[in-house]
CSV table of C-alpha atoms in Angstrom, one decimal:
chain,number,residue,atom,x,y,z
A,21,MET,CA,-40.5,-18.6,-60.3
A,22,GLN,CA,-41.5,-21.5,-58.0
A,23,TYR,CA,-39.6,-22.9,-55.0
A,24,LEU,CA,-40.0,-26.2,-53.2
A,25,ILE,CA,-39.8,-25.8,-49.5
A,26,SER,CA,-39.2,-29.2,-47.8
A,27,VAL,CA,-40.0,-29.7,-44.2
A,28,ILE,CA,-37.2,-31.7,-42.5
A,29,ASP,CA,-38.2,-33.9,-39.7
A,30,ASP,CA,-37.6,-37.3,-38.2
A,31,ARG,CA,-41.2,-38.0,-37.3
A,32,THR,CA,-44.5,-37.8,-39.3
A,33,GLY,CA,-47.6,-35.8,-38.5
A,34,SER,CA,-45.8,-34.6,-35.4
A,35,ALA,CA,-47.0,-31.0,-35.4
A,36,THR,CA,-48.6,-29.9,-32.2
A,37,GLU,CA,-52.0,-28.1,-32.0
A,38,ASP,CA,-50.2,-24.7,-31.6
A,39,GLU,CA,-47.9,-25.5,-34.6
A,40,MET,CA,-50.9,-26.4,-36.7
A,41,THR,CA,-52.6,-23.1,-35.8
A,42,ALA,CA,-49.4,-21.2,-36.7
A,43,ILE,CA,-49.1,-23.1,-40.0
A,44,ARG,CA,-52.7,-22.3,-40.9
A,45,ALA,CA,-52.3,-18.6,-40.2
A,46,PHE,CA,-49.1,-18.6,-42.2
A,47,ASN,CA,-50.8,-20.3,-45.2
A,48,GLU,CA,-53.6,-17.8,-45.2
A,49,GLN,CA,-51.1,-15.0,-45.4
A,50,LEU,CA,-49.4,-16.9,-48.3
A,51,VAL,CA,-52.6,-17.0,-50.2
A,52,ALA,CA,-53.4,-13.4,-49.4
A,53,ASP,CA,-50.0,-12.3,-50.7
A,54,GLY,CA,-50.1,-14.4,-53.8
A,55,HIS,CA,-47.3,-16.7,-52.9
A,56,TRP,CA,-49.4,-19.8,-52.3
A,57,VAL,CA,-49.1,-22.6,-54.9
A,58,PHE,CA,-49.5,-25.8,-52.9
A,59,ALA,CA,-48.6,-27.4,-49.6
A,60,GLY,CA,-49.1,-30.7,-47.9
A,61,GLY,CA,-47.9,-33.1,-45.3
A,62,LEU,CA,-46.4,-36.5,-46.3
A,63,SER,CA,-46.8,-39.8,-44.6
A,64,SER,CA,-43.7,-41.5,-43.4
A,65,PRO,CA,-41.0,-43.0,-45.7
A,66,SER,CA,-41.9,-46.4,-44.4
A,67,ASP,CA,-45.1,-46.0,-46.4
A,68,ALA,CA,-43.2,-45.3,-49.6
A,69,THR,CA,-42.8,-47.7,-52.6
A,70,VAL,CA,-40.1,-47.4,-55.2
A,71,ILE,CA,-41.0,-48.3,-58.7
A,72,ASP,CA,-38.6,-49.3,-61.5
A,73,GLY,CA,-40.3,-49.5,-64.8
A,74,ARG,CA,-37.1,-49.0,-66.9
A,75,GLY,CA,-36.7,-52.7,-68.0
A,76,ASP,CA,-38.5,-54.5,-70.7
A,77,GLY,CA,-40.4,-56.8,-68.3
A,78,GLU,CA,-42.9,-56.1,-65.5
A,79,PRO,CA,-42.2,-52.9,-63.4
A,80,LEU,CA,-40.4,-53.7,-60.2
A,81,PHE,CA,-41.9,-52.5,-56.9
A,82,THR,CA,-39.8,-52.2,-53.8
A,83,ASP,CA,-41.1,-51.5,-50.3
A,84,GLY,CA,-39.6,-48.5,-48.6
A,85,PRO,CA,-38.0,-45.2,-49.6
A,86,PHE,CA,-35.3,-44.7,-52.3
A,87,LEU,CA,-33.0,-43.3,-49.6
A,88,GLU,CA,-32.8,-44.4,-46.0
A,89,SER,CA,-32.1,-41.5,-43.6
A,90,LYS,CA,-33.0,-40.5,-40.1
A,91,GLU,CA,-34.4,-37.2,-41.3
A,92,TYR,CA,-36.6,-37.0,-44.3
A,93,MET,CA,-39.1,-34.7,-46.1
A,94,ALA,CA,-42.1,-34.8,-43.8
A,95,GLY,CA,-44.1,-32.1,-45.8
A,96,PHE,CA,-43.6,-29.3,-48.2
A,97,TRP,CA,-44.7,-26.0,-49.6
A,98,VAL,CA,-44.5,-24.7,-53.2
A,99,PHE,CA,-44.1,-20.9,-53.1
A,100,GLU,CA,-44.4,-18.5,-56.0
A,101,ALA,CA,-41.7,-15.9,-55.4
A,102,PRO,CA,-39.8,-13.5,-57.7
A,103,ASP,CA,-36.3,-14.5,-56.5
A,104,LEU,CA,-34.3,-16.4,-53.9
A,105,ASP,CA,-34.3,-13.5,-51.4
A,106,ALA,CA,-38.1,-13.4,-51.4
A,107,ALA,CA,-38.3,-17.2,-51.2
A,108,LEU,CA,-35.8,-17.3,-48.3
A,109,LYS,CA,-37.8,-14.6,-46.4
A,110,LEU,CA,-41.0,-16.6,-46.8
A,111,ALA,CA,-39.2,-19.8,-45.8
A,112,ALA,CA,-37.9,-18.1,-42.7
A,113,GLY,CA,-41.6,-17.4,-41.8
A,114,ALA,CA,-42.6,-20.9,-42.7
A,115,SER,CA,-39.8,-22.4,-40.5
A,116,LYS,CA,-41.0,-20.3,-37.6
A,117,ALA,CA,-44.6,-21.3,-38.1
A,118,CYS,CA,-44.1,-25.0,-38.4
A,119,ASN,CA,-41.1,-25.0,-35.9
A,120,ARG,CA,-39.0,-27.2,-38.2
A,121,ARG,CA,-35.9,-26.8,-40.3
A,122,LEU,CA,-36.6,-26.3,-44.0
A,123,GLU,CA,-34.8,-26.8,-47.3
A,124,VAL,CA,-35.4,-24.4,-50.2
A,125,ARG,CA,-34.9,-25.5,-53.8
A,126,PRO,CA,-35.8,-23.8,-57.0
A,127,PHE,CA,-37.9,-25.5,-59.7
A,128,LEU,CA,-36.1,-25.5,-63.0
B,28,MET,CA,6.6,-2.4,-68.2
B,29,ASN,CA,5.9,-0.1,-71.1
B,30,ASP,CA,3.1,2.5,-71.2
B,31,VAL,CA,0.5,0.3,-73.0
B,32,GLN,CA,1.0,-2.6,-70.6
B,33,GLU,CA,0.7,-0.2,-67.8
B,34,ALA,CA,-2.5,1.2,-69.2
B,35,VAL,CA,-3.9,-2.4,-69.6
B,36,THR,CA,-3.0,-3.2,-66.0
B,37,ARG,CA,-4.5,0.1,-64.7
B,38,ALA,CA,-7.7,-0.5,-66.7
B,39,HIS,CA,-7.9,-4.0,-65.3
B,40,ARG,CA,-7.7,-2.9,-61.7
B,41,GLY,CA,-10.0,0.1,-62.2
B,42,GLU,CA,-12.5,-1.1,-64.7
B,43,TRP,CA,-12.9,-4.9,-64.4
B,44,ALA,CA,-15.7,-4.8,-61.8
B,45,ARG,CA,-17.5,-2.0,-63.7
B,46,VAL,CA,-17.4,-3.9,-67.0
B,47,VAL,CA,-18.5,-7.2,-65.4
B,48,ALA,CA,-21.3,-5.4,-63.5
B,49,SER,CA,-22.6,-3.5,-66.4
B,50,LEU,CA,-22.7,-6.7,-68.5
B,51,THR,CA,-24.4,-8.7,-65.7
B,52,LYS,CA,-27.0,-6.0,-65.5
B,53,ARG,CA,-27.6,-6.1,-69.3
B,54,PHE,CA,-27.5,-9.8,-69.9
B,55,GLY,CA,-28.5,-11.1,-66.5
B,56,ASP,CA,-25.8,-13.8,-66.5
B,57,LEU,CA,-22.6,-13.9,-64.6
B,58,ASP,CA,-21.0,-16.4,-66.9
B,59,ILE,CA,-21.6,-14.3,-70.0
B,60,ALA,CA,-20.5,-11.2,-68.2
B,61,GLU,CA,-17.2,-12.7,-67.0
B,62,GLU,CA,-16.2,-14.3,-70.2
B,63,ALA,CA,-17.0,-11.3,-72.3
B,64,ALA,CA,-15.1,-9.1,-69.9
B,65,ALA,CA,-12.1,-11.4,-70.1
B,66,GLU,CA,-12.3,-11.4,-73.9
B,67,ALA,CA,-12.4,-7.6,-74.0
B,68,PHE,CA,-9.3,-7.4,-71.9
B,69,ALA,CA,-7.6,-9.9,-74.1
B,70,THR,CA,-8.5,-7.9,-77.1
B,71,ALA,CA,-7.1,-4.7,-75.4
B,72,VAL,CA,-3.8,-6.5,-74.9
B,73,GLU,CA,-3.7,-7.3,-78.6
B,74,ARG,CA,-4.9,-4.1,-80.0
B,75,TRP,CA,-3.7,-1.3,-77.8
B,76,PRO,CA,0.0,-1.7,-78.7
B,77,ALA,CA,-0.8,-1.1,-82.4
B,78,ASP,CA,-3.8,1.2,-82.2
B,79,GLY,CA,-2.8,3.2,-79.1
B,80,VAL,CA,-4.6,3.4,-75.8
B,81,PRO,CA,-8.1,4.7,-76.3
B,82,PRO,CA,-8.9,8.1,-74.7
B,83,ASN,CA,-11.5,6.4,-72.4
B,84,PRO,CA,-10.3,2.8,-71.7
B,85,GLY,CA,-13.3,2.0,-69.5
B,86,ALA,CA,-15.8,2.9,-72.3
B,87,TRP,CA,-13.8,1.1,-74.9
B,88,LEU,CA,-13.7,-2.1,-72.7
B,89,THR,CA,-17.4,-2.0,-72.0
B,90,THR,CA,-18.3,-1.5,-75.6
B,91,THR,CA,-16.0,-4.3,-76.7
B,92,ALA,CA,-17.2,-6.6,-74.0
B,93,ASN,CA,-20.8,-5.9,-75.0
B,94,ARG,CA,-20.0,-6.8,-78.6
B,95,LYS,CA,-18.3,-10.0,-77.4
B,96,ALA,CA,-21.3,-10.9,-75.3
B,97,ILE,CA,-23.7,-10.4,-78.1
B,98,ASP,CA,-21.6,-12.5,-80.5
B,99,ARG,CA,-21.6,-15.2,-77.9
B,100,ILE,CA,-25.3,-15.1,-77.3
B,101,ARG,CA,-26.0,-15.1,-81.1
B,102,ARG,CA,-23.9,-18.2,-81.5
B,103,GLU,CA,-25.8,-19.9,-78.6
B,104,ALA,CA,-29.2,-18.6,-79.7
B,105,LYS,CA,-28.6,-20.1,-83.2
B,106,ARG,CA,-28.2,-23.4,-81.5
B,107,ASP,CA,-31.2,-23.4,-79.1
B,108,ASP,CA,-32.2,-20.5,-76.9
B,109,LYS,CA,-34.1,-17.8,-78.8
B,110,GLN,CA,-35.3,-16.4,-75.5
B,111,LYS,CA,-31.9,-14.9,-74.8
B,112,GLU,CA,-31.8,-13.0,-78.0
B,113,ALA,CA,-35.2,-11.4,-77.1
B,114,GLN,CA,-33.8,-10.4,-73.8
B,115,MET,CA,-30.7,-9.0,-75.5
B,116,SER,CA,-32.6,-6.7,-77.8
B,117,TYR,CA,-35.1,-5.4,-75.3
B,118,GLY,CA,-33.1,-5.7,-72.1
B,119,GLU,CA,-34.5,-6.3,-68.7
B,120,PRO,CA,-37.5,-4.1,-67.7
B,121,PRO,CA,-36.3,-1.2,-65.6
B,122,GLU,CA,-36.6,-2.0,-62.0
B,123,PRO,CA,-36.9,0.4,-59.1
B,124,LEU,CA,-33.6,1.7,-57.8
B,125,GLY,CA,-32.3,0.2,-54.6
B,126,VAL,CA,-30.9,2.2,-51.8
B,127,ILE,CA,-27.8,2.9,-53.7
B,128,ASP,CA,-27.7,2.5,-57.4
B,129,ASP,CA,-24.3,1.3,-58.4
B,130,GLU,CA,-24.0,-1.8,-60.5
B,131,ARG,CA,-20.7,-2.8,-58.9
B,132,LEU,CA,-22.4,-2.8,-55.5
B,133,ARG,CA,-25.1,-5.1,-56.9
B,134,LEU,CA,-22.4,-7.4,-58.1
B,135,ILE,CA,-20.7,-7.5,-54.7
B,136,PHE,CA,-24.0,-8.3,-52.9
B,137,THR,CA,-24.7,-11.0,-55.4
B,138,CYS,CA,-21.2,-12.6,-54.9
B,139,CYS,CA,-21.6,-12.3,-51.1
B,140,HIS,CA,-25.1,-13.7,-50.9
B,141,PRO,CA,-25.7,-15.6,-47.6
B,142,ALA,CA,-27.1,-18.6,-49.5
B,143,LEU,CA,-23.5,-19.3,-50.7
B,144,ALA,CA,-20.9,-20.9,-48.6
B,145,MET,CA,-18.4,-18.5,-47.1
B,146,GLU,CA,-15.4,-19.8,-49.0
B,147,THR,CA,-17.5,-19.6,-52.2
B,148,ARG,CA,-18.3,-16.0,-51.5
B,149,VAL,CA,-14.7,-15.2,-51.0
B,150,ALA,CA,-13.7,-16.9,-54.3
B,151,LEU,CA,-16.5,-15.4,-56.3
B,152,THR,CA,-15.9,-11.9,-55.0
B,153,LEU,CA,-12.2,-12.1,-55.9
B,154,ARG,CA,-13.0,-13.4,-59.4
B,155,MET,CA,-16.0,-11.3,-60.4
B,156,VAL,CA,-15.3,-8.1,-58.5
B,157,GLY,CA,-11.5,-8.2,-58.0
B,158,GLY,CA,-10.8,-9.7,-61.4
B,159,LEU,CA,-8.3,-12.2,-60.1
B,160,THR,CA,-7.8,-15.3,-62.2
B,161,VAL,CA,-8.9,-18.7,-61.0
B,162,PRO,CA,-5.2,-19.8,-60.7
B,163,GLU,CA,-4.4,-16.7,-58.6
B,164,ILE,CA,-7.3,-17.4,-56.3
B,165,SER,CA,-6.4,-21.1,-56.0
B,166,ARG,CA,-2.8,-20.2,-55.1
B,167,ALA,CA,-4.0,-17.7,-52.5
B,168,PHE,CA,-6.2,-20.3,-50.7
B,169,LEU,CA,-4.0,-23.3,-51.4
B,170,VAL,CA,-6.7,-25.1,-53.3
B,171,GLN,CA,-6.3,-27.1,-56.5
B,172,GLU,CA,-7.1,-25.0,-59.5
B,173,THR,CA,-9.7,-27.5,-60.8
B,174,ALA,CA,-11.4,-27.5,-57.4
B,175,MET,CA,-11.5,-23.7,-57.3
B,176,GLY,CA,-12.8,-23.6,-60.9
B,177,GLN,CA,-15.6,-26.0,-60.0
B,178,ARG,CA,-16.5,-24.0,-56.9
B,179,ILE,CA,-16.9,-20.8,-58.9
B,180,THR,CA,-18.8,-22.6,-61.7
B,181,ARG,CA,-21.1,-24.2,-59.2
B,182,ALA,CA,-21.7,-20.8,-57.5
B,183,LYS,CA,-22.6,-19.2,-60.8
B,184,ALA,CA,-25.0,-22.0,-61.6
B,185,LYS,CA,-26.7,-21.7,-58.2
B,186,ILE,CA,-27.0,-17.9,-58.7
B,187,LYS,CA,-28.7,-18.6,-62.0
B,188,ALA,CA,-30.9,-21.6,-61.0
B,189,ALA,CA,-32.0,-20.4,-57.6
B,190,ARG,CA,-32.4,-16.8,-58.8
B,191,ILE,CA,-30.1,-15.1,-56.4
B,192,PRO,CA,-31.1,-11.6,-57.3
B,193,TYR,CA,-28.6,-9.1,-58.8
B,194,ARG,CA,-29.4,-6.1,-56.7
B,195,VAL,CA,-28.6,-4.1,-53.6
B,196,PRO,CA,-30.7,-5.4,-50.7
B,197,SER,CA,-33.6,-3.2,-49.4
B,198,ALA,CA,-32.9,-0.7,-46.7
B,199,GLU,CA,-34.1,-3.0,-43.9
B,200,ASP,CA,-31.9,-5.9,-45.1
B,201,LEU,CA,-28.9,-3.7,-45.9
B,202,PRO,CA,-27.0,-3.7,-42.5
B,203,GLY,CA,-27.2,-7.5,-42.2
B,204,ARG,CA,-26.0,-8.0,-45.7
B,205,VAL,CA,-23.2,-5.5,-45.6
B,206,SER,CA,-21.8,-7.3,-42.6
B,207,GLY,CA,-21.5,-10.4,-44.7
B,208,VAL,CA,-19.6,-8.5,-47.4
B,209,LEU,CA,-17.2,-7.1,-44.8
B,210,ALA,CA,-16.6,-10.5,-43.4
B,211,VAL,CA,-15.6,-11.7,-46.9
B,212,LEU,CA,-13.2,-8.8,-47.3
B,213,PHE,CA,-11.7,-9.3,-43.8
B,214,LEU,CA,-11.2,-12.9,-44.5
B,215,VAL,CA,-9.3,-12.0,-47.7
B,216,PHE,CA,-7.2,-9.5,-45.8
B,217,ASN,CA,-6.4,-11.9,-43.0
B,218,GLU,CA,-5.4,-14.7,-45.3
B,219,GLY,CA,-3.0,-12.2,-46.8
B,220,TYR,CA,-1.7,-10.9,-43.5
B,221,LEU,CA,-1.3,-14.1,-41.7
B,222,ALA,CA,-0.9,-16.5,-44.6
B,223,THR,CA,-1.2,-20.1,-43.7
B,224,GLY,CA,0.9,-22.9,-45.2
B,225,ALA,CA,4.6,-23.8,-45.3
B,226,ASP,CA,5.1,-23.0,-49.0
B,227,THR,CA,3.7,-19.5,-49.1
B,228,ASP,CA,5.2,-16.2,-48.1
B,229,PRO,CA,4.3,-15.3,-44.5
B,230,VAL,CA,2.6,-12.1,-45.8
B,231,ARG,CA,0.7,-12.2,-49.1
B,232,HIS,CA,0.8,-8.6,-50.1
B,233,GLU,CA,-1.3,-9.1,-53.2
B,234,LEU,CA,-4.2,-10.3,-51.0
B,235,THR,CA,-4.0,-7.6,-48.4
B,236,ALA,CA,-3.8,-5.0,-51.2
B,237,GLU,CA,-6.8,-6.5,-53.0
B,238,ALA,CA,-8.8,-6.5,-49.8
B,239,ILE,CA,-8.0,-2.9,-49.2
B,240,ARG,CA,-8.8,-2.0,-52.8
B,241,LEU,CA,-12.2,-3.7,-52.6
B,242,THR,CA,-13.0,-2.2,-49.2
B,243,ARG,CA,-12.2,1.2,-50.6
B,244,LEU,CA,-14.6,0.4,-53.4
B,245,ILE,CA,-17.4,-0.4,-50.9
B,246,ARG,CA,-16.5,2.7,-48.9
B,247,GLY,CA,-16.9,4.8,-52.1
B,248,LEU,CA,-20.3,3.2,-52.6
B,249,LEU,CA,-21.5,3.3,-49.0
B,250,PRO,CA,-19.8,6.3,-47.5
B,251,ASP,CA,-22.0,6.6,-44.5
B,252,ASP,CA,-21.6,3.0,-43.2
B,253,GLY,CA,-19.6,3.2,-40.0
B,254,GLU,CA,-18.4,-0.4,-40.2
B,255,VAL,CA,-17.2,-0.1,-43.8
B,256,ALA,CA,-15.1,2.9,-42.7
B,257,GLY,CA,-14.0,1.0,-39.6
B,258,LEU,CA,-12.9,-2.0,-41.6
B,259,LEU,CA,-11.0,0.2,-44.1
B,260,ALA,CA,-9.2,2.0,-41.2
B,261,LEU,CA,-8.4,-1.4,-39.5
B,262,MET,CA,-6.9,-2.7,-42.7
B,263,LEU,CA,-4.9,0.4,-43.3
B,264,LEU,CA,-3.5,0.6,-39.8
B,265,THR,CA,-2.6,-3.1,-40.0
B,266,GLU,CA,-1.1,-2.9,-43.5
B,267,ALA,CA,0.9,0.2,-42.5
B,268,ARG,CA,3.0,-2.1,-40.2
B,269,ARG,CA,3.5,-4.9,-42.8
B,270,THR,CA,7.1,-4.3,-43.7
B,271,ALA,CA,8.2,-3.9,-40.1
B,272,ARG,CA,6.4,-7.1,-39.1
B,273,VAL,CA,8.6,-9.7,-40.6
B,274,SER,CA,12.4,-9.6,-40.2
B,275,GLN,CA,14.8,-10.2,-43.0
B,276,THR,CA,15.3,-13.8,-41.8
B,277,GLY,CA,11.5,-14.4,-42.2
B,278,GLU,CA,10.7,-14.2,-38.5
B,279,LEU,CA,7.7,-12.4,-37.0
B,280,VAL,CA,8.6,-9.1,-35.2
B,281,SER,CA,6.3,-8.5,-32.3
B,282,LEU,CA,4.6,-5.1,-32.0
B,283,ASP,CA,6.9,-3.8,-29.2
B,284,GLU,CA,10.0,-4.7,-31.1
B,285,GLN,CA,9.0,-3.3,-34.5
B,286,ASP,CA,11.0,-0.4,-36.1
B,287,ARG,CA,8.3,2.2,-36.0
B,288,GLY,CA,10.2,4.3,-38.4
B,289,ALA,CA,9.5,1.7,-41.1
B,290,TRP,CA,5.7,2.1,-40.7
B,291,ASP,CA,3.8,3.6,-43.6
B,292,THR,CA,3.0,7.1,-42.3
B,293,ALA,CA,0.5,7.9,-45.1
B,294,MET,CA,-1.6,4.8,-44.4
B,295,ILE,CA,-1.5,5.5,-40.7
B,296,ALA,CA,-2.6,9.1,-41.3
B,297,GLU,CA,-5.5,7.9,-43.4
B,298,GLY,CA,-6.5,5.3,-40.9
B,299,HIS,CA,-6.4,7.8,-38.0
B,300,GLN,CA,-8.5,10.2,-40.1
B,301,LEU,CA,-11.1,7.6,-40.6
B,302,VAL,CA,-11.2,6.7,-36.9
B,303,ARG,CA,-11.5,10.3,-35.9
B,304,GLU,CA,-14.3,10.8,-38.5
B,305,ARG,CA,-16.2,7.9,-36.9
B,306,LEU,CA,-15.6,9.2,-33.4
B,307,ALA,CA,-17.1,12.5,-34.4
B,308,THR,CA,-20.4,11.0,-35.4
B,309,ARG,CA,-20.9,9.9,-31.8
B,310,LEU,CA,-22.7,6.8,-33.1
B,311,PRO,CA,-22.1,3.5,-31.2
B,312,PRO,CA,-19.2,1.8,-33.0
B,313,GLY,CA,-19.3,-1.7,-34.3
B,314,ARG,CA,-16.6,-4.4,-34.1
B,315,TYR,CA,-14.4,-3.1,-36.9
B,316,GLN,CA,-14.6,0.5,-35.7
B,317,ILE,CA,-13.4,-0.6,-32.2
B,318,LEU,CA,-10.7,-2.8,-33.6
B,319,ALA,CA,-9.6,0.2,-35.8
B,320,ALA,CA,-9.6,2.4,-32.7
B,321,ILE,CA,-7.4,-0.1,-30.8
B,322,ASN,CA,-5.0,-0.1,-33.8
B,323,ALA,CA,-5.1,3.7,-33.8
B,324,VAL,CA,-3.9,3.8,-30.2
B,325,HIS,CA,-1.0,1.4,-31.0
B,326,THR,CA,0.0,3.4,-34.1
B,327,SER,CA,-0.1,6.7,-32.2
B,328,ALA,CA,2.6,5.8,-29.8
B,329,ARG,CA,6.1,6.7,-31.0
B,330,ASP,CA,7.6,4.1,-28.8
B,331,ALA,CA,6.0,0.9,-27.6
B,332,ARG,CA,6.6,2.1,-24.0
B,333,ASP,CA,4.4,5.1,-24.7
B,334,THR,CA,1.3,3.0,-25.6
B,335,ASP,CA,-1.8,4.1,-23.8
B,336,TRP,CA,-2.7,0.7,-22.4
B,337,SER,CA,-5.6,1.9,-20.3
B,338,GLN,CA,-7.2,3.2,-23.5
B,339,VAL,CA,-6.5,-0.2,-25.2
B,340,VAL,CA,-8.1,-2.1,-22.3
B,341,ALA,CA,-11.1,0.2,-22.3
B,342,LEU,CA,-11.6,-0.4,-26.0
B,343,TYR,CA,-11.4,-4.1,-25.5
B,344,ASP,CA,-14.0,-3.8,-22.7
B,345,GLN,CA,-16.2,-2.1,-25.2
B,346,LEU,CA,-15.6,-4.8,-27.8
B,347,ALA,CA,-16.3,-7.6,-25.3
B,348,ARG,CA,-19.7,-6.1,-24.7
B,349,ILE,CA,-20.7,-6.6,-28.3
B,350,ASP,CA,-18.6,-9.6,-29.1
B,351,ARG,CA,-18.4,-12.3,-26.4
B,352,SER,CA,-16.0,-14.5,-28.3
B,353,PRO,CA,-13.1,-16.0,-26.3
B,354,ILE,CA,-10.6,-14.6,-28.9
B,355,VAL,CA,-11.7,-11.0,-27.9
B,356,ALA,CA,-11.2,-12.0,-24.2
B,357,LEU,CA,-7.8,-13.3,-25.0
B,358,ASN,CA,-6.7,-10.1,-26.8
B,359,ARG,CA,-8.1,-8.1,-23.9
B,360,ALA,CA,-6.0,-10.1,-21.5
B,361,ILE,CA,-2.8,-9.3,-23.5
B,362,ALA,CA,-3.6,-5.6,-22.9
B,363,VAL,CA,-4.4,-6.3,-19.3
B,364,ALA,CA,-1.0,-7.8,-18.8
B,365,GLU,CA,0.6,-4.4,-19.8
B,366,LEU,CA,-1.7,-2.5,-17.4
B,367,ASP,CA,-2.1,-4.8,-14.4
B,368,GLY,CA,0.8,-7.3,-14.8
B,369,PRO,CA,1.2,-10.8,-16.2
B,370,GLU,CA,-0.3,-12.5,-13.1
B,371,VAL,CA,-3.7,-10.9,-13.5
B,372,ALA,CA,-3.7,-11.6,-17.2
B,373,LEU,CA,-2.7,-15.2,-16.8
B,374,ALA,CA,-5.7,-15.8,-14.5
B,375,ILE,CA,-8.0,-14.5,-17.3
B,376,VAL,CA,-6.2,-16.5,-20.0
B,377,ASP,CA,-6.3,-19.8,-18.0
B,378,LYS,CA,-10.1,-19.6,-17.9
B,379,LEU,CA,-10.2,-19.6,-21.7
B,380,GLY,CA,-8.4,-22.9,-22.1
B,381,GLU,CA,-11.4,-25.0,-22.7
B,382,LYS,CA,-12.6,-23.0,-25.7
B,383,LEU,CA,-9.2,-22.0,-27.2
B,384,SER,CA,-7.1,-25.1,-26.7
B,385,GLY,CA,-6.7,-25.6,-30.4
B,386,TYR,CA,-5.8,-21.9,-31.1
B,387,HIS,CA,-2.1,-21.2,-31.4
B,388,ALA,CA,-2.4,-17.6,-30.1
B,389,TYR,CA,-3.9,-18.9,-26.8
B,390,HIS,CA,-0.8,-21.0,-26.2
B,391,ALA,CA,1.5,-18.3,-27.4
B,392,THR,CA,-0.1,-15.8,-25.0
B,393,ARG,CA,0.2,-18.2,-22.0
B,394,ALA,CA,3.8,-18.9,-23.0
B,395,ASP,CA,4.7,-15.3,-22.9
B,396,LEU,CA,2.9,-14.6,-19.6
B,397,LEU,CA,4.5,-17.6,-18.0
B,398,ARG,CA,8.0,-16.5,-19.2
B,399,ARG,CA,7.4,-13.1,-17.7
B,400,LEU,CA,6.5,-14.8,-14.4
B,401,GLY,CA,9.7,-16.8,-14.5
B,402,ARG,CA,7.9,-20.1,-14.9
B,403,SER,CA,10.2,-21.4,-17.6
B,404,ALA,CA,9.3,-25.1,-17.7
B,405,GLU,CA,5.6,-24.3,-18.1
B,406,SER,CA,6.4,-21.6,-20.6
B,407,ARG,CA,8.4,-23.9,-22.7
B,408,ALA,CA,5.5,-26.4,-22.8
B,409,ALA,CA,3.1,-23.7,-23.8
B,410,TYR,CA,5.5,-22.6,-26.6
B,411,ASP,CA,5.6,-26.2,-27.9
B,412,LYS,CA,1.8,-26.2,-28.1
B,413,ALA,CA,1.7,-22.9,-29.8
B,414,ILE,CA,4.2,-24.0,-32.4
B,415,GLU,CA,2.2,-27.2,-32.9
B,416,HIS,CA,-0.9,-25.2,-33.8
B,417,ALA,CA,0.6,-22.3,-35.7
B,418,ALA,CA,0.4,-22.3,-39.5
B,419,ASN,CA,2.2,-19.0,-40.4
B,420,THR,CA,6.0,-19.6,-41.1
B,421,ALA,CA,7.1,-16.2,-39.6
B,422,GLU,CA,5.1,-16.9,-36.5
B,423,ILE,CA,6.6,-20.4,-36.1
B,424,ALA,CA,10.1,-19.0,-36.4
B,425,TYR,CA,9.4,-16.3,-33.8
B,426,LEU,CA,7.8,-18.8,-31.3
B,427,THR,CA,10.7,-21.2,-31.8
B,428,ARG,CA,13.3,-18.6,-31.0
B,429,ARG,CA,11.4,-17.4,-27.9
B,430,ARG,CA,11.2,-21.0,-26.7
B,431,ASP,CA,14.9,-21.6,-27.3
B,432,GLN,CA,15.8,-18.5,-25.3
B,433,LEU,CA,14.3,-20.0,-22.2
B,434,ALA,CA,16.6,-21.4,-19.5
């Protein structure tokens, strides 16, 4: 079972040196314990482009995110975990390591 | 009620959670478990009058529910999902036993999972563990039936999709998770004891009784947990005074004016026994145990005047050390008023105004203290505020009479 852990922030690439060190240590532990799938930081929503290729004509490109909000997904993890309790426990460690609020959502 | 109906009712109260839990364990799906259990009870209502009540109703219901669940899965499996049928024939692989191996306990911990909103936990516990119908739960919490149905459906979907585990938490997580379960049960009890809303009875006995029944169930499953015992004792000692607490005209009767002869002596004896049992362990008590002890002091006095107020204040001091909430401070002040007089208590209460200005009991307490100090005009204003914020009809009637008695 995989879970998407979104890092909630209102800035991009804002992690301090100490936070980056904590995140790296946390990630190494994830790999060692077999929970690691993928993780990454995302550039700011202002860099986003929304694409609509549903019509018959040319796809439509729109500058900006699909949803404007003060806080957004600034990065993410994908954990492999047997159930929500395990995912929540890992996410609690992740939140401590990156010093941000997180959202946990299961993959279908 | 005839014998068969009584047997069905008794089986429903006693066996519902067990049937749902055993089906959840087998099929790994709350929806299937709940629907099959409901079908099994419906079948019992049809068949028992003609065939007679089976010698072991619980086993009969579980077998019937299992058959209903398999029928249902077969029907669904034919349409799309072959995977479920595989699961049905081989079952889940055996997993290591938790701290306590009782399926009903797993069910309770699943329904009270911290990833669910508190109101959802309450609704789900009443439905899956208590066996209350959705209309019953909606009535109890003054919510539209469709909204309550959706809330329960959403919760079951989240449990499935997010994989909220069906198990008793590990030993290290258990204390934290039990406290969430107890909070759910206390919420159910309080909604029964101090029902809100103009159209409901001031006391919803079916809710207090259900909360006590579920807490007894947890107590049977976790006999060594002090807070479980404490909460059960607290509920029993509160429930024991239920009939004396509201007058025939629907007005709240305050503790000092209650007819103590009308209290339920069996419940009080059981509550006292639990409190003594906890005291004997000499372990530091938690919130519910201290609240139970306070209620034990109140229910020990034959007459309100004999109440050991210094003991009550000492217990509130102990409670305030572990729970710094202003509501605890307010209740402590009420006891202080009996021991040191209303003036000392009022000084404490007035300091709580900022945090409690929207809480009816804060204004009611001030009103009472001001009345005792002869400050009628201020007291009247405080009663007005208390009435404005109160939601229980018996309490409003009581506060209104007290206000109108003022000069």
